[in-house]
């Protein structure tokens, strides 16, 4: 992507400063699916996503449904000598807390429940009013919090943790996957998809226009 | 490359949250200017980046020792108690023929934090020495460091799941052990350290060298 090419966007030629190397470059129009990279350090500056907002909104809604399912049912059952123990995310967090490991419980709570939920809810908060051509309070603030929350959402790592646990326990006893496990897997795909299809530039220009 | 212009050289600032490029505000002690579009605080560079990153890095390095020395998990089964550190957990998987998972756990929980600590130390030293070499490589190292950090959470999640599932009294009980708290702290601290490092500092000496 040649950063020196000129193409007006809106009324003025927009500039962008690379967030990795601070190089000033002019924004150019991109074809659908195109990605603009910094000429110096190859960082992704922005990309053009057709219907990005619609797709992200749809995925956010789907994600919330999956989130509810994933947390309402056990994701694993452990059967040993007649006793069955089941666990949900919340019961895992609670078990750690009741052992006195509240700090770790808090960390797991944050990264597997709070952050993903915040991600999905904030996406809805920001995108739904845009879709409905309305305004709502704290939209810009919500979008900014969304950016900060994203790195703390670690569901895909949790899934790997489930895999490792499955293997570790398989010798000892019978392990049964629960409904929530599939919801988790789908949720991860949906979260990744929502992140990939989100077009922050489009959101900011819509938020600005709505003011 | 001498035609390259960074935002800071042009007295402009790119908003960290919405990428809008605005005039650098006059320096007012104790206050920062706000982005006109999204309200975020505007900073040419992350505040006290080098100092904060060092502090977080050193804290993480100190805690890395107990995180690996102390057990993260305690398994009690029919009167026998066995404790597992991160490394012994990986070894267990290896001895049971599950070397891919052993590799995942070893890489994620032992190598990744170590690599993060090493990488960030290297980046900080190179920035403080105002090195103009290997700019692109160092930027890539930074991006990798940010990406990979979350993988270390695997062991924390495994402990959570095992603790939640295996609560069968004298038959089998699994508890989290102190090593887990130290380990969680290392993950969190290294994540914050990577976040507080400003990759643009890598490129700044280049601008000064070119005048």
CSV table of C-alpha atoms in Angstrom, one decimal:
chain,number,residue,atom,x,y,z
A,1,UNK,CA,0.0,0.0,0.0
A,2,UNK,CA,1.6,3.3,-1.1
A,3,UNK,CA,1.1,5.7,1.7
A,4,UNK,CA,2.0,8.7,-0.4
A,5,UNK,CA,-0.9,8.3,-2.8
A,6,UNK,CA,-3.6,10.8,-2.4
A,7,UNK,CA,-7.3,10.3,-2.4
A,8,UNK,CA,-9.8,12.5,-0.6
A,9,UNK,CA,-12.1,10.8,1.9
A,10,UNK,CA,-15.0,12.8,2.7
A,11,UNK,CA,-14.2,16.5,2.5
A,12,UNK,CA,-10.5,16.4,3.5
A,13,UNK,CA,-7.6,14.2,3.0
A,14,UNK,CA,-7.3,12.2,6.1
A,15,UNK,CA,-4.0,11.5,7.8
A,16,UNK,CA,-3.1,8.6,10.0
A,17,UNK,CA,-0.1,8.1,12.3
A,18,UNK,CA,1.1,4.5,12.5
A,19,UNK,CA,0.5,3.3,16.0
A,20,UNK,CA,3.7,1.2,15.9
A,21,UNK,CA,6.2,3.6,14.3
A,22,UNK,CA,4.4,7.0,14.3
A,23,UNK,CA,4.9,7.5,10.6
A,24,UNK,CA,2.4,10.0,9.1
A,25,UNK,CA,0.6,8.7,6.1
A,26,UNK,CA,-2.3,9.7,4.0
A,27,UNK,CA,-5.3,7.5,3.9
A,28,UNK,CA,-6.4,6.2,0.6
A,29,UNK,CA,-9.5,4.5,-0.6
A,30,UNK,CA,-9.4,0.8,-0.4
A,31,UNK,CA,-11.3,-1.9,-2.3
A,32,UNK,CA,-13.6,-4.1,-0.3
A,33,UNK,CA,-11.5,-6.4,1.8
A,34,UNK,CA,-8.4,-4.3,1.3
A,35,UNK,CA,-5.9,-3.7,4.0
A,36,UNK,CA,-3.7,-0.6,4.4
A,37,UNK,CA,-0.3,-1.3,5.9
A,38,UNK,CA,2.3,1.2,7.1
A,39,UNK,CA,4.9,1.6,4.4
A,40,UNK,CA,7.6,1.5,7.0
A,41,UNK,CA,6.8,-1.2,9.5
A,42,UNK,CA,3.9,-3.1,7.9
A,43,UNK,CA,1.5,-2.5,10.8
A,44,UNK,CA,-2.1,-2.7,9.8
A,45,UNK,CA,-3.4,0.8,9.7
A,46,UNK,CA,-7.0,0.2,8.7
A,47,UNK,CA,-9.0,-2.0,6.4
A,48,UNK,CA,-12.1,-1.7,4.3
A,49,UNK,CA,-14.9,-4.1,5.3
A,50,UNK,CA,-18.1,-4.0,3.4
A,51,UNK,CA,-21.1,-4.5,5.7
A,52,UNK,CA,-18.6,-4.7,8.5
A,53,UNK,CA,-21.0,-3.1,11.0
A,54,UNK,CA,-24.0,-5.3,10.0
A,55,UNK,CA,-21.9,-8.5,10.2
A,56,UNK,CA,-20.3,-7.5,13.5
A,57,UNK,CA,-23.8,-6.7,15.0
A,58,UNK,CA,-25.2,-10.0,13.9
A,59,UNK,CA,-22.2,-11.9,15.4
A,60,UNK,CA,-22.5,-9.9,18.6
A,61,UNK,CA,-26.1,-10.9,19.0
A,62,UNK,CA,-25.3,-14.6,18.2
A,63,UNK,CA,-22.4,-14.3,20.7
A,64,UNK,CA,-24.6,-13.2,23.5
A,65,UNK,CA,-26.9,-16.1,23.0
A,66,UNK,CA,-24.0,-18.5,22.9
A,67,UNK,CA,-22.6,-16.8,26.0
A,68,UNK,CA,-25.8,-17.4,27.9
A,69,UNK,CA,-25.9,-21.1,26.9
A,70,UNK,CA,-22.2,-21.6,27.6
A,71,UNK,CA,-22.7,-20.3,31.1
A,72,UNK,CA,-26.0,-21.9,31.9
A,73,UNK,CA,-25.0,-25.5,31.4
A,74,UNK,CA,-22.1,-27.6,32.6
A,75,UNK,CA,-19.3,-27.9,30.1
A,76,UNK,CA,-17.7,-31.0,31.7
A,77,UNK,CA,-18.9,-33.8,33.9
A,78,UNK,CA,-16.6,-36.0,36.0
A,79,UNK,CA,-17.8,-39.4,36.9
A,80,UNK,CA,-15.8,-41.5,39.4
A,81,UNK,CA,-17.0,-44.5,41.3
A,82,UNK,CA,-20.6,-43.5,41.1
A,83,UNK,CA,-20.2,-39.8,42.0
A,84,UNK,CA,-20.8,-37.2,39.3
A,85,UNK,CA,-19.5,-33.7,39.5
A,86,UNK,CA,-20.4,-31.2,36.9
A,87,UNK,CA,-19.0,-27.7,36.4
A,88,UNK,CA,-19.8,-24.5,34.8
A,89,UNK,CA,-17.4,-21.5,34.5
A,90,UNK,CA,-19.0,-19.8,37.5
A,91,UNK,CA,-18.8,-22.9,39.7
A,92,UNK,CA,-15.1,-23.2,38.8
A,93,UNK,CA,-14.5,-19.6,39.9
A,94,UNK,CA,-16.5,-20.1,43.1
A,95,UNK,CA,-14.6,-23.3,43.9
A,96,UNK,CA,-11.3,-21.4,43.7
A,97,UNK,CA,-12.8,-18.5,45.8
A,98,UNK,CA,-14.0,-20.9,48.5
A,99,UNK,CA,-10.5,-22.3,48.8
A,100,UNK,CA,-9.2,-18.9,49.5
A,101,UNK,CA,-7.7,-18.4,46.1
A,102,UNK,CA,-9.8,-15.3,45.4
A,103,UNK,CA,-7.2,-13.5,43.4
A,104,UNK,CA,-6.9,-16.3,40.9
A,105,UNK,CA,-10.7,-16.7,41.0
A,106,UNK,CA,-11.0,-13.0,40.1
A,107,UNK,CA,-8.5,-13.4,37.2
A,108,UNK,CA,-10.4,-16.3,35.7
A,109,UNK,CA,-13.7,-14.5,36.2
A,110,UNK,CA,-12.4,-11.5,34.4
A,111,UNK,CA,-10.8,-13.3,31.5
A,112,UNK,CA,-13.6,-15.9,30.8
A,113,UNK,CA,-16.8,-14.2,31.9
A,114,UNK,CA,-16.5,-10.5,32.4
A,115,UNK,CA,-14.3,-9.6,29.4
A,116,UNK,CA,-16.2,-11.7,26.8
A,117,UNK,CA,-19.5,-10.5,28.1
A,118,UNK,CA,-18.3,-6.9,28.1
A,119,UNK,CA,-17.0,-7.3,24.6
A,120,UNK,CA,-20.4,-8.5,23.3
A,121,UNK,CA,-22.5,-6.1,25.3
A,122,UNK,CA,-20.4,-3.1,24.3
A,123,UNK,CA,-20.5,-4.1,20.7
A,124,UNK,CA,-24.3,-4.2,20.9
A,125,UNK,CA,-24.4,-0.9,22.8
A,126,UNK,CA,-22.4,0.8,20.1
A,127,UNK,CA,-23.6,-0.8,16.9
A,128,UNK,CA,-27.3,-1.3,17.5
A,129,UNK,CA,-28.1,2.5,17.8
A,130,UNK,CA,-26.0,3.0,14.6
A,131,UNK,CA,-28.0,0.4,12.8
A,132,UNK,CA,-31.3,1.9,14.0
A,133,UNK,CA,-30.1,5.4,13.1
A,134,UNK,CA,-30.4,6.6,16.7
A,135,UNK,CA,-28.2,8.0,19.3
A,136,UNK,CA,-27.5,6.7,22.8
A,137,UNK,CA,-25.5,8.0,25.7
A,138,UNK,CA,-21.9,7.0,26.2
A,139,UNK,CA,-21.5,5.4,22.8
A,140,UNK,CA,-18.0,6.8,22.2
A,141,UNK,CA,-17.0,5.9,25.7
A,142,UNK,CA,-18.4,2.4,25.3
A,143,UNK,CA,-16.4,1.9,22.1
A,144,UNK,CA,-13.2,3.1,23.9
A,145,UNK,CA,-13.8,0.7,26.8
A,146,UNK,CA,-14.3,-2.1,24.2
A,147,UNK,CA,-10.8,-1.6,22.9
A,148,UNK,CA,-9.4,-1.8,26.4
A,149,UNK,CA,-11.3,-4.9,27.3
A,150,UNK,CA,-10.5,-6.9,24.2
A,151,UNK,CA,-7.0,-8.1,25.2
A,152,UNK,CA,-8.5,-9.6,28.4
A,153,UNK,CA,-10.9,-11.9,26.7
A,154,UNK,CA,-9.2,-15.3,26.7
A,155,UNK,CA,-11.8,-17.8,25.9
A,156,UNK,CA,-9.8,-19.6,23.3
A,157,UNK,CA,-7.0,-20.2,25.9
A,158,UNK,CA,-9.7,-21.6,28.2
A,159,UNK,CA,-10.7,-24.1,25.6
A,160,UNK,CA,-7.2,-25.3,25.4
A,161,UNK,CA,-7.3,-25.6,29.2
A,162,UNK,CA,-10.3,-27.8,28.9
A,163,UNK,CA,-8.5,-30.0,26.5
A,164,UNK,CA,-5.5,-30.4,28.8
A,165,UNK,CA,-7.8,-31.1,31.8
A,166,UNK,CA,-9.7,-33.7,29.8
A,167,UNK,CA,-6.5,-35.5,29.1
A,168,UNK,CA,-5.3,-35.2,32.6
A,169,UNK,CA,-8.4,-36.6,34.1
A,170,UNK,CA,-9.1,-39.3,31.5
A,171,UNK,CA,-7.0,-41.8,33.4
A,172,UNK,CA,-8.7,-41.3,36.6
A,173,UNK,CA,-12.3,-41.4,35.6
A,174,UNK,CA,-14.9,-40.9,33.0
A,175,UNK,CA,-15.1,-37.4,31.6
A,176,UNK,CA,-18.2,-36.3,29.7
A,177,UNK,CA,-18.4,-33.1,27.6
A,178,UNK,CA,-21.4,-31.0,28.3
A,179,UNK,CA,-23.6,-28.9,26.0
A,180,UNK,CA,-21.9,-25.8,27.1
A,181,UNK,CA,-18.6,-27.1,25.6
A,182,UNK,CA,-19.9,-26.8,22.1
A,183,UNK,CA,-21.4,-23.4,22.9
A,184,UNK,CA,-17.9,-22.4,24.1
A,185,UNK,CA,-16.3,-23.5,20.9
A,186,UNK,CA,-18.8,-21.6,18.8
A,187,UNK,CA,-18.6,-18.6,21.0
A,188,UNK,CA,-14.8,-18.4,20.4
A,189,UNK,CA,-15.4,-18.6,16.6
A,190,UNK,CA,-18.1,-15.9,16.9
A,191,UNK,CA,-15.9,-13.6,19.0
A,192,UNK,CA,-13.0,-14.0,16.6
A,193,UNK,CA,-15.3,-13.2,13.7
A,194,UNK,CA,-16.8,-10.2,15.4
A,195,UNK,CA,-13.3,-8.9,16.1
A,196,UNK,CA,-12.3,-9.5,12.5
A,197,UNK,CA,-15.3,-7.9,10.9
A,198,UNK,CA,-15.4,-4.8,13.1
A,199,UNK,CA,-14.4,-1.7,11.2
A,200,UNK,CA,-13.4,0.9,13.8
A,201,UNK,CA,-13.0,3.7,11.2
A,202,UNK,CA,-16.6,3.2,10.0
A,203,UNK,CA,-17.8,3.2,13.6
A,204,UNK,CA,-15.9,6.4,14.5
A,205,UNK,CA,-17.1,8.2,11.4
A,206,UNK,CA,-20.7,7.2,12.1
A,207,UNK,CA,-20.4,8.3,15.7
A,208,UNK,CA,-19.0,11.6,14.6
A,209,UNK,CA,-21.7,12.1,12.0
A,210,UNK,CA,-24.4,11.4,14.6
A,211,UNK,CA,-23.2,14.1,16.8
B,1,UNK,CA,13.7,7.1,4.5
B,2,UNK,CA,14.8,10.7,5.1
B,3,UNK,CA,11.5,11.9,3.7
B,4,UNK,CA,9.7,10.0,6.4
B,5,UNK,CA,7.8,12.2,8.8
B,6,UNK,CA,6.5,11.1,12.1
B,7,UNK,CA,3.5,12.6,13.8
B,8,UNK,CA,5.6,13.9,16.7
B,9,UNK,CA,8.0,15.6,14.3
B,10,UNK,CA,5.2,17.3,12.6
B,11,UNK,CA,3.7,18.4,16.0
B,12,UNK,CA,0.7,16.2,15.5
B,13,UNK,CA,-0.7,13.5,17.6
B,14,UNK,CA,-2.6,10.4,16.6
B,15,UNK,CA,-5.3,9.5,19.0
B,16,UNK,CA,-4.7,6.2,20.6
B,17,UNK,CA,-8.3,5.2,20.5
B,18,UNK,CA,-9.8,6.5,17.3
B,19,UNK,CA,-6.7,7.3,15.2
B,20,UNK,CA,-7.7,10.8,14.5
B,21,UNK,CA,-4.6,13.0,13.8
B,22,UNK,CA,-4.8,16.3,15.6
B,23,UNK,CA,-2.5,19.2,16.4
B,24,UNK,CA,-0.3,18.4,19.4
B,25,UNK,CA,-1.7,20.3,22.4
B,26,UNK,CA,0.4,22.9,24.3
B,27,UNK,CA,2.0,21.3,27.3
B,28,UNK,CA,-0.2,21.9,30.3
B,29,UNK,CA,1.2,20.4,33.5
B,30,UNK,CA,-1.1,17.9,35.1
B,31,UNK,CA,-3.7,18.0,32.3
B,32,UNK,CA,-3.8,16.4,28.9
B,33,UNK,CA,-5.7,17.5,25.9
B,34,UNK,CA,-8.6,15.4,24.8
B,35,UNK,CA,-9.3,14.1,21.4
B,36,UNK,CA,-12.1,16.1,19.8
B,37,UNK,CA,-13.7,13.1,18.3
B,38,UNK,CA,-13.7,10.5,21.0
B,39,UNK,CA,-12.6,12.2,24.2
B,40,UNK,CA,-9.5,10.1,24.8
B,41,UNK,CA,-6.5,11.7,26.5
B,42,UNK,CA,-3.9,12.6,23.8
B,43,UNK,CA,-0.3,11.7,24.3
B,44,UNK,CA,2.5,11.8,21.8
B,45,UNK,CA,4.0,8.8,23.5
B,46,UNK,CA,2.7,6.5,26.3
B,47,UNK,CA,3.4,8.2,29.6
B,48,UNK,CA,6.6,7.2,31.3
B,49,UNK,CA,6.7,4.1,29.1
B,50,UNK,CA,10.3,3.0,29.8
B,51,UNK,CA,10.1,3.5,33.5
B,52,UNK,CA,6.7,1.8,33.9
B,53,UNK,CA,7.7,-1.1,31.7
B,54,UNK,CA,10.9,-1.7,33.7
B,55,UNK,CA,9.0,-1.6,36.9
B,56,UNK,CA,6.4,-4.1,35.8
B,57,UNK,CA,9.0,-6.3,34.1
B,58,UNK,CA,11.2,-6.5,37.2
B,59,UNK,CA,8.2,-7.3,39.4
B,60,UNK,CA,7.2,-10.1,37.0
B,61,UNK,CA,10.8,-11.5,36.8
B,62,UNK,CA,10.9,-11.6,40.6
B,63,UNK,CA,7.6,-13.4,40.9
B,64,UNK,CA,8.6,-15.8,38.1
B,65,UNK,CA,10.8,-17.7,40.5
B,66,UNK,CA,8.2,-18.7,43.1
B,67,UNK,CA,5.7,-19.2,40.3
B,68,UNK,CA,7.8,-22.1,39.0
B,69,UNK,CA,9.2,-23.3,42.3
B,70,UNK,CA,6.0,-23.5,44.3
B,71,UNK,CA,3.3,-26.0,43.4
B,72,UNK,CA,0.3,-24.8,41.6
B,73,UNK,CA,-1.9,-27.7,42.4
B,74,UNK,CA,-2.4,-30.3,45.2
B,75,UNK,CA,-4.0,-33.6,44.5
B,76,UNK,CA,-5.2,-35.7,47.5
B,77,UNK,CA,-6.4,-39.2,46.8
B,78,UNK,CA,-7.1,-41.8,49.4
B,79,UNK,CA,-4.7,-40.4,51.9
B,80,UNK,CA,-1.9,-39.6,49.4
B,81,UNK,CA,-1.1,-36.0,48.6
B,82,UNK,CA,0.7,-35.1,45.5
B,83,UNK,CA,1.7,-31.6,44.5
B,84,UNK,CA,2.3,-30.4,41.0
B,85,UNK,CA,4.4,-27.5,39.8
B,86,UNK,CA,4.0,-26.1,36.3
B,87,UNK,CA,7.0,-28.1,35.1
B,88,UNK,CA,6.0,-31.3,36.9
B,89,UNK,CA,2.5,-31.0,35.3
B,90,UNK,CA,4.1,-30.9,31.9
B,91,UNK,CA,6.3,-33.9,32.8
B,92,UNK,CA,3.3,-35.8,33.9
B,93,UNK,CA,1.7,-35.4,30.5
B,94,UNK,CA,5.0,-36.4,28.8
B,95,UNK,CA,5.2,-39.6,30.9
B,96,UNK,CA,1.7,-40.5,30.0
B,97,UNK,CA,2.5,-40.4,26.3
B,98,UNK,CA,0.8,-37.1,25.6
B,99,UNK,CA,3.8,-35.2,24.4
B,100,UNK,CA,1.8,-32.7,22.2
B,101,UNK,CA,0.0,-31.4,25.3
B,102,UNK,CA,3.1,-31.6,27.4
B,103,UNK,CA,4.7,-29.4,24.7
B,104,UNK,CA,1.8,-26.9,24.8
B,105,UNK,CA,1.9,-26.6,28.5
B,106,UNK,CA,5.7,-26.3,28.7
B,107,UNK,CA,5.8,-23.7,25.9
B,108,UNK,CA,2.8,-21.7,27.2
B,109,UNK,CA,3.7,-21.7,30.9
B,110,UNK,CA,7.5,-21.9,31.0
B,111,UNK,CA,8.9,-20.6,27.7
B,112,UNK,CA,6.4,-17.9,26.9
B,113,UNK,CA,6.8,-15.9,30.1
B,114,UNK,CA,10.5,-16.3,29.9
B,115,UNK,CA,10.6,-15.1,26.3
B,116,UNK,CA,8.3,-12.2,27.1
B,117,UNK,CA,10.6,-11.1,29.9
B,118,UNK,CA,13.7,-11.5,27.7
B,119,UNK,CA,12.1,-9.7,24.7
B,120,UNK,CA,10.8,-6.8,26.7
B,121,UNK,CA,14.2,-6.4,28.4
B,122,UNK,CA,15.9,-6.4,25.0
B,123,UNK,CA,13.5,-3.8,23.7
B,124,UNK,CA,13.9,-1.6,26.7
B,125,UNK,CA,17.7,-1.7,26.6
B,126,UNK,CA,17.8,-1.1,22.9
B,127,UNK,CA,15.4,1.9,23.2
B,128,UNK,CA,17.4,3.4,26.1
B,129,UNK,CA,20.7,3.0,24.1
B,130,UNK,CA,18.9,4.8,21.2
B,131,UNK,CA,19.8,2.0,18.8
B,132,UNK,CA,18.9,2.5,15.2
B,133,UNK,CA,19.5,-1.0,14.2
B,134,UNK,CA,17.0,-3.8,13.4
B,135,UNK,CA,14.0,-1.5,13.7
B,136,UNK,CA,11.6,-3.7,11.9
B,137,UNK,CA,12.8,-6.8,13.7
B,138,UNK,CA,12.3,-5.2,17.1
B,139,UNK,CA,8.8,-4.0,16.1
B,140,UNK,CA,8.0,-7.5,15.1
B,141,UNK,CA,9.3,-8.9,18.4
B,142,UNK,CA,7.1,-6.4,20.2
B,143,UNK,CA,4.0,-7.5,18.3
B,144,UNK,CA,4.8,-11.2,18.9
B,145,UNK,CA,5.2,-10.5,22.6
B,146,UNK,CA,1.8,-8.8,22.9
B,147,UNK,CA,0.2,-11.6,21.0
B,148,UNK,CA,1.7,-14.6,22.8
B,149,UNK,CA,1.4,-13.4,26.4
B,150,UNK,CA,-2.2,-14.7,27.0
B,151,UNK,CA,-1.2,-18.3,26.3
B,152,UNK,CA,0.4,-18.6,29.7
B,153,UNK,CA,-3.1,-18.6,31.2
B,154,UNK,CA,-3.5,-22.2,30.2
B,155,UNK,CA,-2.2,-23.6,33.4
B,156,UNK,CA,-4.4,-21.3,35.5
B,157,UNK,CA,-7.4,-22.5,33.6
B,158,UNK,CA,-6.4,-26.2,34.0
B,159,UNK,CA,-6.2,-25.7,37.7
B,160,UNK,CA,-9.6,-24.0,37.8
B,161,UNK,CA,-11.3,-26.8,35.9
B,162,UNK,CA,-9.6,-29.6,37.9
B,163,UNK,CA,-10.5,-27.9,41.2
B,164,UNK,CA,-14.1,-27.5,40.1
B,165,UNK,CA,-14.5,-31.1,39.0
B,166,UNK,CA,-12.5,-33.1,41.4
B,167,UNK,CA,-14.2,-32.5,44.8
B,168,UNK,CA,-15.0,-36.0,45.9
B,169,UNK,CA,-13.8,-35.8,49.5
B,170,UNK,CA,-11.4,-38.5,50.6
B,171,UNK,CA,-11.7,-40.3,47.3
B,172,UNK,CA,-10.1,-37.5,45.3
B,173,UNK,CA,-9.8,-33.8,45.9
B,174,UNK,CA,-7.8,-31.2,44.0
B,175,UNK,CA,-6.9,-27.8,45.4
B,176,UNK,CA,-5.1,-24.9,44.0
B,177,UNK,CA,-1.7,-24.1,45.6
B,178,UNK,CA,0.2,-20.8,46.2
B,179,UNK,CA,2.3,-21.2,43.0
B,180,UNK,CA,-0.9,-20.4,41.0
B,181,UNK,CA,-1.2,-17.0,42.6
B,182,UNK,CA,2.4,-16.1,41.7
B,183,UNK,CA,1.9,-17.4,38.3
B,184,UNK,CA,-1.3,-15.5,37.7
B,185,UNK,CA,0.6,-12.4,38.9
B,186,UNK,CA,3.4,-13.0,36.4
B,187,UNK,CA,0.9,-13.3,33.5
B,188,UNK,CA,-0.9,-10.1,34.5
B,189,UNK,CA,2.3,-8.1,35.1
B,190,UNK,CA,3.8,-9.2,31.8
B,191,UNK,CA,0.6,-8.2,30.0
B,192,UNK,CA,0.6,-4.8,31.6
B,193,UNK,CA,4.3,-4.5,30.8
B,194,UNK,CA,3.8,-5.2,27.1
B,195,UNK,CA,0.9,-2.7,27.1
B,196,UNK,CA,2.9,0.1,28.7
B,197,UNK,CA,5.7,-0.2,26.3
B,198,UNK,CA,5.4,2.3,23.4
B,199,UNK,CA,6.8,0.7,20.2
B,200,UNK,CA,7.2,4.1,18.6
B,201,UNK,CA,10.1,4.6,20.9
B,202,UNK,CA,12.0,2.1,18.8
B,203,UNK,CA,11.7,4.4,15.8
B,204,UNK,CA,12.3,7.7,17.5
B,205,UNK,CA,16.2,7.5,17.4
B,206,UNK,CA,15.9,7.2,13.6
B,207,UNK,CA,14.1,10.5,13.4
B,208,UNK,CA,16.7,12.2,15.6
B,209,UNK,CA,19.6,10.7,13.6
B,210,UNK,CA,18.1,12.0,10.3
B,211,UNK,CA,17.7,15.5,11.8
